[in-house]
Coordinates of C-alpha atoms in Angstrom, one line a residue:
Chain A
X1 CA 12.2 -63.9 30.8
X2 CA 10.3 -63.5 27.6
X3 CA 11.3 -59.9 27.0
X4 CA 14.1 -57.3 26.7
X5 CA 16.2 -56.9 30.0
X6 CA 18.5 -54.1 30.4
X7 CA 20.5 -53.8 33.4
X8 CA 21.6 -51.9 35.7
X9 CA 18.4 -50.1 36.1
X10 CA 20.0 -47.2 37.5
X11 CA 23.9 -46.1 37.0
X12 CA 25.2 -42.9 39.1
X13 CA 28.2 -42.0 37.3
X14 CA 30.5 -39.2 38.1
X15 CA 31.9 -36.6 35.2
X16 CA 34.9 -38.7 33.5
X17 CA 34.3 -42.1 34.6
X18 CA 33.5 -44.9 32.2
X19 CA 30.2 -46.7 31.8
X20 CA 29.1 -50.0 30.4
X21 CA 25.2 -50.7 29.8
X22 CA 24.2 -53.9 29.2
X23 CA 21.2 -55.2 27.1
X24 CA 20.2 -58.9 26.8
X25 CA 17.4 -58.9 23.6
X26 CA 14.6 -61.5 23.4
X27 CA 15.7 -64.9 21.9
X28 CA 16.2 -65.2 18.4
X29 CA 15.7 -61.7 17.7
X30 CA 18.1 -60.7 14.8
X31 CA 17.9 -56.8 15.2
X32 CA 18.9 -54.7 18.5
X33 CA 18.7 -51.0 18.6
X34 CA 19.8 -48.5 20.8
X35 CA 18.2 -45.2 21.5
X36 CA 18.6 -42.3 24.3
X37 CA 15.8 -40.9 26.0
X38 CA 15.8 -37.8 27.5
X39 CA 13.2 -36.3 29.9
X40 CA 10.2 -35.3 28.3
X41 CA 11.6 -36.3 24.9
X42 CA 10.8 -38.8 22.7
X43 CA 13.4 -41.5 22.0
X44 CA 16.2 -40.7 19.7
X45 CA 18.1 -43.4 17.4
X46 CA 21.7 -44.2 19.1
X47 CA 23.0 -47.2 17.1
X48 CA 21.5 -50.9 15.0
X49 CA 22.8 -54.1 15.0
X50 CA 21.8 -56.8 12.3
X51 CA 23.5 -60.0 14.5
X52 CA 26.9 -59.8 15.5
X53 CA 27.0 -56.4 12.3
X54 CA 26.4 -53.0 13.3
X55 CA 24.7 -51.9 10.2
X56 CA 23.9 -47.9 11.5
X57 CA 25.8 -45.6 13.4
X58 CA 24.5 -42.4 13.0
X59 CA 22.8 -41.3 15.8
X60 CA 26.5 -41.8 18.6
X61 CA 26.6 -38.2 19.6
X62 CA 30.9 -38.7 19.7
X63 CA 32.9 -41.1 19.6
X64 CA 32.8 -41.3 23.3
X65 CA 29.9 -43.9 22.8
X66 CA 30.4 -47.3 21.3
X67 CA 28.3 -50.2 21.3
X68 CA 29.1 -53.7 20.5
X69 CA 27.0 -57.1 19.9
X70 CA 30.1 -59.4 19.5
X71 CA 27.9 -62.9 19.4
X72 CA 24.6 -61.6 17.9
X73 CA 22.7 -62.0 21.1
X74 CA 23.9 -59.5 24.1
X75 CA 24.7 -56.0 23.7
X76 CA 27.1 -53.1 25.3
X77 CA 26.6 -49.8 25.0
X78 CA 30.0 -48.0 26.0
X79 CA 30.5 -44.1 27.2
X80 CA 33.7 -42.9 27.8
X81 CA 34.6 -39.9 29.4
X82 CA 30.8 -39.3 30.8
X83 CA 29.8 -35.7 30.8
X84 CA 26.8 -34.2 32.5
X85 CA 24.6 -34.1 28.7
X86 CA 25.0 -37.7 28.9
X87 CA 22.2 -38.2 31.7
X88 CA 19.4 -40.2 29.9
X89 CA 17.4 -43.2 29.4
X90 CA 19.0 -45.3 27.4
X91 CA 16.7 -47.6 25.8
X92 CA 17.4 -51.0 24.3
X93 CA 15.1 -52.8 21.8
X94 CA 15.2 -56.1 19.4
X95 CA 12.5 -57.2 16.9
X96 CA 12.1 -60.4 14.7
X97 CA 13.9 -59.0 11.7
X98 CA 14.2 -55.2 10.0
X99 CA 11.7 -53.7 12.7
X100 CA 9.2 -53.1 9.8
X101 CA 6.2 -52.8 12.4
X102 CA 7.9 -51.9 15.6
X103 CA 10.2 -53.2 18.0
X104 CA 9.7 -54.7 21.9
X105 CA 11.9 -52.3 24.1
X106 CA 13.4 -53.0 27.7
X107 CA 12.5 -50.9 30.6
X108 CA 15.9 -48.5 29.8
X109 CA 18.6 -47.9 31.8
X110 CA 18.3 -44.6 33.5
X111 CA 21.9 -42.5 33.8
X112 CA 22.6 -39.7 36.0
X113 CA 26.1 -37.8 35.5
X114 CA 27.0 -36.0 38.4
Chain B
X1 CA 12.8 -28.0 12.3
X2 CA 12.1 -31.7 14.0
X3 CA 11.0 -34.9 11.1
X4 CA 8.0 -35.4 13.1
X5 CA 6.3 -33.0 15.3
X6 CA 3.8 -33.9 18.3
X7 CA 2.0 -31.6 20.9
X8 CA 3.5 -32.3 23.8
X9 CA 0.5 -32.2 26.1
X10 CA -0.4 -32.6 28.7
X11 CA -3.8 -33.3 28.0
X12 CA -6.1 -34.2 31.2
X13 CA -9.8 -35.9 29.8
X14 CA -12.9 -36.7 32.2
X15 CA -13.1 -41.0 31.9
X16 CA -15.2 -41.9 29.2
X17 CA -14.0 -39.2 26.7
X18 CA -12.7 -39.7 23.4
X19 CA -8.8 -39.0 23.4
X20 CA -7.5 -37.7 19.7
X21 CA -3.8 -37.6 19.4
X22 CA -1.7 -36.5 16.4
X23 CA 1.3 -35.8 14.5
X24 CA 2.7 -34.2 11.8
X25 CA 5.9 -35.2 9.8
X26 CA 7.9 -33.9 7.2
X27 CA 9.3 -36.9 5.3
X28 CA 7.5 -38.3 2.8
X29 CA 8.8 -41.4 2.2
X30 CA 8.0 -42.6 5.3
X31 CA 5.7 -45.5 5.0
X32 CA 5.0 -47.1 8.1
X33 CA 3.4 -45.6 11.3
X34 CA 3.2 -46.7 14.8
X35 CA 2.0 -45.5 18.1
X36 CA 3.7 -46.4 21.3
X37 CA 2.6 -46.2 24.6
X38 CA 4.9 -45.6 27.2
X39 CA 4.3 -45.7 31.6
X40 CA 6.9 -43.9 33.7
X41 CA 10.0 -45.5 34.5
X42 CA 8.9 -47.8 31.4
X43 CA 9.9 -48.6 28.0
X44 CA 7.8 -47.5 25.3
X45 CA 5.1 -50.5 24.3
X46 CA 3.9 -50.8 20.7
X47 CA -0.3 -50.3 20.6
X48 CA -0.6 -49.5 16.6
X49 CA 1.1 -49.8 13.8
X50 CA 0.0 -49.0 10.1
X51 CA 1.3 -49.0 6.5
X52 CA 0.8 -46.5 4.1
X53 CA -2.9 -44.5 4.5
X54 CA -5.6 -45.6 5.8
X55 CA -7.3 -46.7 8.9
X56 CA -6.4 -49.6 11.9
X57 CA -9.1 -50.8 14.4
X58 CA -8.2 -52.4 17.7
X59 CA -10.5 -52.7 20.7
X60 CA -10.5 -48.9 21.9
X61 CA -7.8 -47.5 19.6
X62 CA -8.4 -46.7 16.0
X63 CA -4.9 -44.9 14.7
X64 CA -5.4 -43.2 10.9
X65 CA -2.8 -41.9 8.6
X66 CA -3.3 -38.9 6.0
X67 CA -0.5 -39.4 3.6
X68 CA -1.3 -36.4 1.6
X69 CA -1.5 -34.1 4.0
X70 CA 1.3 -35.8 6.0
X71 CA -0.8 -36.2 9.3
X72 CA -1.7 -39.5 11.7
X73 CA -3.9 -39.4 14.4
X74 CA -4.7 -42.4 17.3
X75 CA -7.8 -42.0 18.7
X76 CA -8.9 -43.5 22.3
X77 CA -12.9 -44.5 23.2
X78 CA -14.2 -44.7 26.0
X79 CA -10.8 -43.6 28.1
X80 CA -9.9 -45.0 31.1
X81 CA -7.7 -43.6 34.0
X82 CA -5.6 -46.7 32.7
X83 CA -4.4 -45.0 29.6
X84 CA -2.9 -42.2 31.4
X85 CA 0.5 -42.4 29.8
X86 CA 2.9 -40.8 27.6
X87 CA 2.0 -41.4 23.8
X88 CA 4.2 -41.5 21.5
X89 CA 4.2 -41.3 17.3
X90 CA 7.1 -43.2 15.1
X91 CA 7.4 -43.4 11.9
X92 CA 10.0 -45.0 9.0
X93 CA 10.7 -45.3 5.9
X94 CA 11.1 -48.8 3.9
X95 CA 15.0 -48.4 3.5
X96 CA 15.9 -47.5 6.7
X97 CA 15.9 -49.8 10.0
X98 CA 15.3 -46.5 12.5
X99 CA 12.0 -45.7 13.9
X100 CA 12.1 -41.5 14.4
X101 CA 10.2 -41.1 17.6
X102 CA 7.9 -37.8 18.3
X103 CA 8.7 -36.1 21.2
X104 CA 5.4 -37.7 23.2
X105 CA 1.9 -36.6 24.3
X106 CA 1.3 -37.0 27.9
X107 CA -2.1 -37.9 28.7
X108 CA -3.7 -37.9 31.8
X109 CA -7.4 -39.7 32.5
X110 CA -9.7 -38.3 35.3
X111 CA -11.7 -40.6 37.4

């Protein structure tokens, strides 16, 4: 498909199991970001990848979350450990270059701790 | 206190109405401005974006920013029960790669 595709759609997790969330950008697309959504929020940044380099950080809430892009293209996004705070969208988006004028996001992966 | 601040909503409009949305932000080195429209169980989609002040035209959307006094607007003619959505504001400097989201307007459209 021609756009971002995140997957699994939903992911039922229970408090202290592991999670993997998978994003697959659009072709060619140098930059991938990562941001969590939660209801009735706006987006907020997680992580940025530059190809294969994760260039930002800042926004992992612990080091319960990691994210990886090991061949530029697909991307993980890792919690360890899930605890109940961790329900959210989590959002994947890729863009041309630096993002400068926005970014095309995937439909989110929706998490529910339980 | 939040970077960039945005009225939550919700704000219901009869069809036809002219929609104005804003934000307020506290940074001012950010330099470009974007608004992002977003269905449920959706991703946010990109409808404007703008650099520096000034004013952007597209179709039924017209989005401004106020540099000096730190405010941007998007403003919707002629609304349709279509654009009933959750808007959203972002915003970034020119050194960093983030976009800081606002927390979202909802807007609803009444047939």
């Amino acid at each position: 498909g021609a756009g971002v595709s995140q997957s699994p759609r939903y992911k039922v997790a229970k408090r202290g199991q592991d999670v993997a969330l998978r994003c697959d950008p659009i072709s060619g697309h140098v930059s991938l970001f990562w941001y969590q959504q939660a209801l009735g929020q706006g987006p907020e940044f997680l992580t940025y990848f530059q190809n294969e380099a994760q260039l930002d950080k800042s926004g992992l809430p612990s080091d319960r979350f990691f994210a990886e892009r090991p061949e530029g293209s697909v991307s993980t996004l890792k919690i360890q450990r899930t605890q109940q705070e961790d329900s959210a969208v989590y959002l994947c988006a890729s863009s041309l270059e630096d993002g400068n004028y926005g970014y095309t996001f995937g439909s989110g992966t929706r998490l529910t701790v339980v | 206190q939040k970077e960039v601040e945005q009225d939550p909503g919700p704000l219901s409009v009869p069809e036809g109405a002219i929609v104005s949305l804003n934000c307020t932000y506290s940074n001012s080195a950010f330099q470009y401005f974007m608004w992002y429209r977003q269905y449920s169980r959706k991703g946010p989609e990109l409808l404007m974006y703008t650099y520096s002040s000034g004013n952007k035209e597209d179709g039924r959307f017209t989005a401004q920013v106020d540099k000096s006094s730190k405010y941007i607007s998007l403003f919707i003619r002629d609304s349709q029960p279509s654009d009933s959505a959750t808007y959203l504001c972002a915003m970034r400097d020119s050194s960093a790669s983030k976009i800081i989201f606002g927390s979202g307007t909802r807007l609803s459209i009444r047939p």
